[in-house]
Amino acid sequence: MERTRVFSGVKPTGHLTLGNYLGAMRRWAEVDQHRSEALFCVVDLHALTVDHDPARVRRLSRQAATLLLAAGLDPELCTLFVQSHVDEHARLSYLLECVATDGEMRRMIQYKEKAAREQRRGGSVRLSLLTYPVLMAADILAYGADEVPVGDDQTQHVELTRDLAVRFNQRYGHTFVVPKATPPKVASRVMNLQDPVSKMGKSDDSGPGIVYLLDEPEVVEKKVMRAVTDSGRDVVYDPQERPGLANLLVILAACQGGNPEALGGVYESYGALKKDTAEAVVELLRPVQARHRELCADPAYVEGVLRRGAEKAREMARPRVDAAYRAIGLLPA
């Protein structure tokens, strides 16, 4: 019996955060790479959809790959690589653009949000920002992935991927596996500590509300202790009415493997909850940071992992992408 194939990735648009770790990376290391044929990718092409500094993208791509290894990804168990090192992503993306519609792209919630933010900054909106969900679909479909472990903010893109796969298969013959999103059970969306109705995103400017994976322990403690809470004195889990409090409970529960609702009845004060949450986060990140320091001292190892990962990924993707080229009507080379 063939193992389930899983694909997911991280975008090097900012330093990786506690939200990235709790919502995705930890599960990849502890669960997905052991139970499935897993591919994990630094999706650097996605970082080009907005104004960027080329040197920073390269630096953050290297840092993201190093942190994924530090978080526990084992190249003996999974395939870790950089998106731009495998041409099949871009090759397949154009074919899927020929299957997708303009209306589908403009309905994407993340496009609406990011385009509005870019316009508020006075910048122009790149065409690639509109079409990047198709590139994300290509990332997934090129490998015949069965599952895509994502946070709830990305499930719309996986639904688009499913739609494109079904449409391509119906029009041109069965070519793609139709994948499904598999969100984590806890901490699928860690929120900003200073703005608990917004996701803790690595691309945001609000540094005080974001815990980065490489933050020093005292910085983590300061950020958590200064987290925005809500009116009222009782500690209860109520994401709608008490989002700041709920976010702290979600983070603590995710760190300890507990339940945020149950934890709500344990604490009598916000201060005690914040103190325990800060300590839990510091301890959670300690081994990741230690391993990251070791890997930074051996860059040749990381580069070797990425090179071998790209070779393996290329071998897996090329036959399916070649088949898609034939199916849609292109002459073989």
Coordinates of C-alpha atoms in Angstrom, one line a residue:
M1 CA 0.0 0.0 0.0
E2 CA 1.4 3.4 -1.0
R3 CA 1.9 6.0 1.7
T4 CA 0.0 9.2 1.6
R5 CA 1.9 12.0 -0.1
V6 CA 2.0 15.4 1.7
F7 CA 3.2 18.8 0.4
S8 CA 3.6 22.1 2.2
G9 CA 5.9 25.1 2.3
V10 CA 6.9 28.3 3.9
K11 CA 7.3 31.7 2.1
P12 CA 10.5 33.6 2.8
T13 CA 8.9 37.0 3.1
G14 CA 9.9 37.6 6.8
H15 CA 11.4 35.8 9.8
L16 CA 9.6 32.7 10.8
T17 CA 7.3 33.0 13.8
L18 CA 5.8 31.1 16.7
G19 CA 2.6 31.0 14.5
N20 CA 4.6 29.2 11.7
Y21 CA 6.0 26.7 14.2
L22 CA 2.8 25.9 16.2
G23 CA 0.5 26.0 13.1
A24 CA 2.7 24.0 10.8
M25 CA 6.4 23.2 11.3
R26 CA 6.1 21.2 14.5
R27 CA 3.4 19.0 13.0
W28 CA 5.6 18.5 9.9
A29 CA 8.5 17.3 12.1
E30 CA 6.5 15.3 14.7
V31 CA 3.8 13.7 12.5
D32 CA 3.8 14.3 8.8
Q33 CA 7.3 13.2 7.9
H34 CA 6.9 10.0 9.8
R35 CA 3.5 8.9 8.5
S36 CA 3.7 10.0 4.9
E37 CA 5.9 10.6 1.9
A38 CA 6.4 14.3 2.7
L39 CA 7.8 17.2 0.7
F40 CA 8.5 20.5 2.3
C41 CA 9.5 23.5 0.3
V42 CA 10.8 27.1 0.8
V43 CA 8.5 28.7 -1.7
D44 CA 10.8 31.6 -2.7
L45 CA 9.0 32.4 -6.0
H46 CA 6.0 33.5 -3.9
A47 CA 8.2 36.1 -2.2
L48 CA 8.5 37.9 -5.6
T49 CA 4.8 38.9 -5.7
V50 CA 5.4 42.1 -3.7
D51 CA 8.2 44.7 -3.7
H52 CA 11.3 43.0 -2.2
D53 CA 15.0 43.2 -1.7
P54 CA 16.7 40.4 -3.6
A55 CA 19.5 39.9 -1.1
R56 CA 16.9 39.7 1.7
V57 CA 14.9 37.0 -0.1
R58 CA 18.0 34.9 -0.5
R59 CA 19.0 35.4 3.1
L60 CA 15.5 34.6 4.4
S61 CA 15.3 31.6 2.1
R62 CA 18.5 30.2 3.6
Q63 CA 17.3 31.0 7.1
A64 CA 13.9 29.3 6.5
A65 CA 15.5 26.1 5.3
T66 CA 17.9 26.1 8.3
L67 CA 15.0 26.6 10.7
L68 CA 13.0 23.8 9.1
L69 CA 15.9 21.5 9.8
A70 CA 16.3 22.9 13.3
A71 CA 12.6 22.3 13.9
G72 CA 13.2 18.6 13.3
L73 CA 12.7 17.9 9.6
D74 CA 15.0 14.9 8.8
P75 CA 16.2 14.7 5.1
E76 CA 16.3 10.9 5.6
L77 CA 12.6 11.0 6.2
C78 CA 11.3 13.8 4.0
T79 CA 12.3 15.9 1.0
L80 CA 13.3 19.5 1.7
F81 CA 14.1 21.8 -1.1
V82 CA 13.7 25.4 -2.5
Q83 CA 10.9 26.0 -5.0
S84 CA 12.9 27.9 -7.6
H85 CA 15.4 25.0 -7.8
V86 CA 12.8 22.9 -9.5
D87 CA 11.6 24.3 -12.8
E88 CA 8.4 22.1 -12.9
H89 CA 6.7 24.6 -10.5
A90 CA 6.9 27.4 -13.0
R91 CA 6.2 25.1 -16.0
L92 CA 3.0 23.8 -14.5
S93 CA 1.9 27.2 -13.2
Y94 CA 1.4 28.5 -16.7
L95 CA -0.7 25.5 -17.8
L96 CA -2.9 26.0 -14.7
E97 CA -3.3 29.7 -15.5
C98 CA -4.8 28.5 -18.8
V99 CA -7.4 26.5 -16.8
A100 CA -8.1 29.1 -14.1
T101 CA -10.4 32.1 -14.6
D102 CA -9.9 35.8 -13.8
G103 CA -13.0 35.7 -11.5
E104 CA -11.6 32.9 -9.4
M105 CA -8.4 34.8 -8.8
R106 CA -10.1 38.0 -7.8
R107 CA -12.3 36.2 -5.3
M108 CA -9.3 35.0 -3.3
I109 CA -9.5 36.6 0.1
Q110 CA -5.7 37.0 0.5
Y111 CA -5.4 38.8 -2.8
K112 CA -8.1 41.3 -1.7
E113 CA -6.4 41.9 1.6
K114 CA -2.8 42.1 0.3
A115 CA -3.8 44.2 -2.7
A116 CA -5.6 46.7 -0.5
R117 CA -2.6 46.8 1.9
E118 CA -0.2 47.4 -1.1
Q119 CA -2.5 50.2 -2.4
R120 CA -2.6 51.9 1.0
R121 CA 1.2 52.0 1.0
G122 CA 1.1 53.7 -2.3
G123 CA 2.6 50.8 -4.2
S124 CA 1.3 49.1 -7.4
V125 CA -0.2 45.6 -7.3
R126 CA 1.9 43.1 -9.2
L127 CA 0.1 40.7 -11.6
S128 CA 1.9 37.8 -9.8
L129 CA 0.0 38.7 -6.6
L130 CA -3.2 38.0 -8.4
T131 CA -2.0 34.7 -10.0
Y132 CA 0.1 33.3 -7.1
P133 CA -2.7 30.9 -6.0
V134 CA -2.3 29.2 -9.3
L135 CA 1.5 28.8 -8.6
M136 CA 0.5 27.4 -5.2
A137 CA -1.7 24.9 -7.0
A138 CA 1.1 24.0 -9.3
D139 CA 3.4 23.4 -6.2
I140 CA 0.9 20.9 -4.9
L141 CA -0.3 19.2 -8.1
A142 CA 3.1 18.7 -9.5
Y143 CA 3.8 16.1 -6.9
G144 CA 0.5 14.3 -6.8
A145 CA 0.1 15.3 -3.1
D146 CA -2.9 13.7 -1.3
E147 CA -2.8 16.1 1.6
V148 CA -1.8 19.7 2.2
P149 CA -1.3 20.6 5.9
V150 CA -2.2 24.3 6.1
G151 CA -3.6 26.8 8.5
D152 CA -7.2 28.0 8.0
D153 CA -6.1 31.1 6.1
Q154 CA -4.8 28.9 3.3
T155 CA -7.8 26.5 2.9
Q156 CA -9.3 28.7 0.2
H157 CA -6.2 28.2 -1.9
V158 CA -6.3 24.4 -1.5
E159 CA -10.0 24.5 -2.6
L160 CA -8.9 26.4 -5.7
T161 CA -6.2 23.7 -6.2
R162 CA -8.9 21.0 -6.0
D163 CA -11.1 22.9 -8.5
L164 CA -8.3 23.3 -11.0
A165 CA -7.3 19.6 -10.7
V166 CA -10.8 18.4 -11.3
R167 CA -11.3 20.8 -14.2
F168 CA -8.0 19.8 -15.9
N169 CA -8.8 16.1 -15.4
Q170 CA -12.3 16.5 -16.9
R171 CA -11.2 18.5 -19.9
Y172 CA -7.9 16.9 -20.8
G173 CA -7.9 13.5 -19.2
H174 CA -7.0 12.3 -15.7
T175 CA -3.6 13.8 -14.8
F176 CA -3.7 15.1 -11.3
V177 CA -4.5 13.8 -7.8
V178 CA -7.2 15.9 -6.1
P179 CA -5.7 16.9 -2.8
K180 CA -7.4 17.9 0.5
A181 CA -6.4 20.4 3.2
T182 CA -5.5 19.0 6.6
P183 CA -5.5 21.8 9.2
P184 CA -3.9 21.2 12.6
K185 CA -6.2 20.5 15.6
V186 CA -4.8 23.3 17.9
A187 CA -3.1 26.6 17.0
S188 CA -4.1 26.5 13.4
R189 CA -4.0 30.3 13.6
V190 CA -1.9 32.0 16.2
M191 CA -2.9 35.7 16.4
N192 CA -0.8 38.8 16.8
L193 CA -0.2 39.6 20.5
Q194 CA -0.9 43.3 20.0
D195 CA -3.8 42.8 17.5
P196 CA -5.5 39.5 18.4
V197 CA -8.0 39.7 15.6
S198 CA -5.1 39.5 13.1
K199 CA -2.8 36.6 12.3
M200 CA 0.7 36.5 13.7
G201 CA 2.2 36.9 10.2
K202 CA 5.9 37.0 9.4
S203 CA 5.3 39.8 6.8
D204 CA 3.7 42.2 9.2
D205 CA 5.4 45.3 10.5
S206 CA 4.0 45.0 14.1
G207 CA 7.1 43.5 15.7
P208 CA 6.0 43.7 19.3
G209 CA 3.0 41.5 18.6
I210 CA 5.0 38.8 16.8
V211 CA 7.2 36.2 18.5
Y212 CA 10.0 35.2 16.1
L213 CA 11.6 31.8 16.3
L214 CA 15.0 33.3 16.8
D215 CA 13.9 35.9 19.5
E216 CA 16.0 35.8 22.6
P217 CA 14.2 34.5 25.7
E218 CA 14.0 37.9 27.3
V219 CA 12.5 39.3 24.2
V220 CA 9.9 36.5 24.1
E221 CA 9.0 37.1 27.7
K222 CA 8.6 40.8 27.2
K223 CA 6.3 40.4 24.2
V224 CA 4.1 37.8 25.9
M225 CA 3.8 39.8 29.1
R226 CA 2.8 42.9 27.1
A227 CA 0.2 41.0 25.1
V228 CA -3.2 42.8 24.7
T229 CA -5.9 41.2 26.8
D230 CA -9.6 42.1 27.2
S231 CA -11.9 43.8 29.6
G232 CA -13.0 41.6 32.5
R233 CA -11.2 39.7 35.2
D234 CA -12.1 36.1 34.8
V235 CA -10.0 33.9 32.6
V236 CA -12.2 32.2 30.1
Y237 CA -11.8 30.9 26.5
D238 CA -14.0 33.0 24.3
P239 CA -12.5 33.7 20.9
Q240 CA -15.3 36.0 19.9
E241 CA -15.7 38.3 22.9
R242 CA -12.2 37.8 24.4
P243 CA -9.8 37.3 21.5
G244 CA -6.6 38.5 23.3
L245 CA -7.2 36.1 26.2
A246 CA -8.2 33.3 23.9
N247 CA -5.0 33.7 21.9
L248 CA -2.8 33.3 25.0
L249 CA -4.8 30.2 26.0
V250 CA -4.4 28.7 22.5
I251 CA -0.6 29.4 22.5
L252 CA -0.2 27.9 26.0
A253 CA -2.3 24.9 25.1
A254 CA -0.3 24.3 21.9
C255 CA 3.0 24.5 23.8
Q256 CA 1.8 22.1 26.5
G257 CA -0.4 19.8 24.4
G258 CA -3.5 20.8 26.3
N259 CA -6.9 22.2 25.6
P260 CA -7.5 26.0 25.6
E261 CA -11.0 25.7 27.0
A262 CA -9.8 23.6 29.9
L263 CA -6.9 25.9 30.6
G264 CA -9.3 28.8 30.9
G265 CA -10.6 27.5 34.3
V266 CA -7.1 27.0 35.7
Y267 CA -6.1 30.6 36.0
E268 CA -7.3 33.3 38.3
S269 CA -5.4 36.2 36.8
Y270 CA -4.1 37.4 33.5
G271 CA -0.6 37.9 34.9
A272 CA -0.3 34.2 35.9
L273 CA -1.5 33.1 32.5
K274 CA 1.0 35.4 30.7
K275 CA 3.9 34.3 32.9
D276 CA 3.2 30.6 32.3
T277 CA 2.7 31.2 28.5
A278 CA 6.0 33.1 28.3
E279 CA 7.9 30.4 30.1
A280 CA 6.2 27.7 27.9
V281 CA 7.2 29.5 24.7
V282 CA 10.8 30.1 25.8
E283 CA 11.2 26.4 26.6
L284 CA 9.5 25.3 23.3
L285 CA 11.9 27.4 21.3
R286 CA 15.1 26.6 23.2
P287 CA 16.0 23.4 21.4
V288 CA 15.1 24.8 18.0
Q289 CA 17.4 27.8 18.5
A290 CA 20.2 25.6 19.8
R291 CA 20.0 23.4 16.7
H292 CA 19.8 26.4 14.5
R293 CA 23.1 27.7 15.8
E294 CA 24.7 24.3 15.1
L295 CA 23.4 24.3 11.5
C296 CA 24.5 27.9 10.9
A297 CA 28.0 26.7 11.7
D298 CA 27.8 24.1 9.0
P299 CA 26.3 25.9 5.9
A300 CA 27.7 23.2 3.5
Y301 CA 25.4 20.6 5.2
V302 CA 22.3 22.8 4.6
E303 CA 23.2 23.4 1.0
G304 CA 23.8 19.7 0.4
V305 CA 20.4 18.9 1.9
L306 CA 18.7 21.4 -0.4
R307 CA 20.6 20.2 -3.5
R308 CA 19.7 16.6 -2.9
G309 CA 16.1 17.6 -2.1
A310 CA 15.7 19.5 -5.3
E311 CA 17.1 16.5 -7.3
K312 CA 14.6 14.2 -5.7
A313 CA 11.7 16.6 -6.1
R314 CA 12.5 17.2 -9.8
E315 CA 12.5 13.4 -10.4
M316 CA 9.1 13.2 -8.7
A317 CA 7.5 16.2 -10.5
R318 CA 8.8 16.0 -14.0
P319 CA 6.8 12.9 -15.3
R320 CA 3.5 14.4 -14.1
V321 CA 4.2 17.9 -15.5
D322 CA 5.3 16.3 -18.8
A323 CA 2.1 14.4 -18.9
A324 CA 0.1 17.6 -18.3
Y325 CA 1.9 19.2 -21.2
R326 CA 1.0 16.4 -23.5
A327 CA -2.6 16.2 -22.2
I328 CA -3.3 19.9 -22.8
G329 CA -2.1 19.7 -26.4
L330 CA 1.5 20.7 -26.6
L331 CA 4.0 18.9 -28.8
P332 CA 6.6 16.9 -26.9
A333 CA 10.2 18.3 -27.0

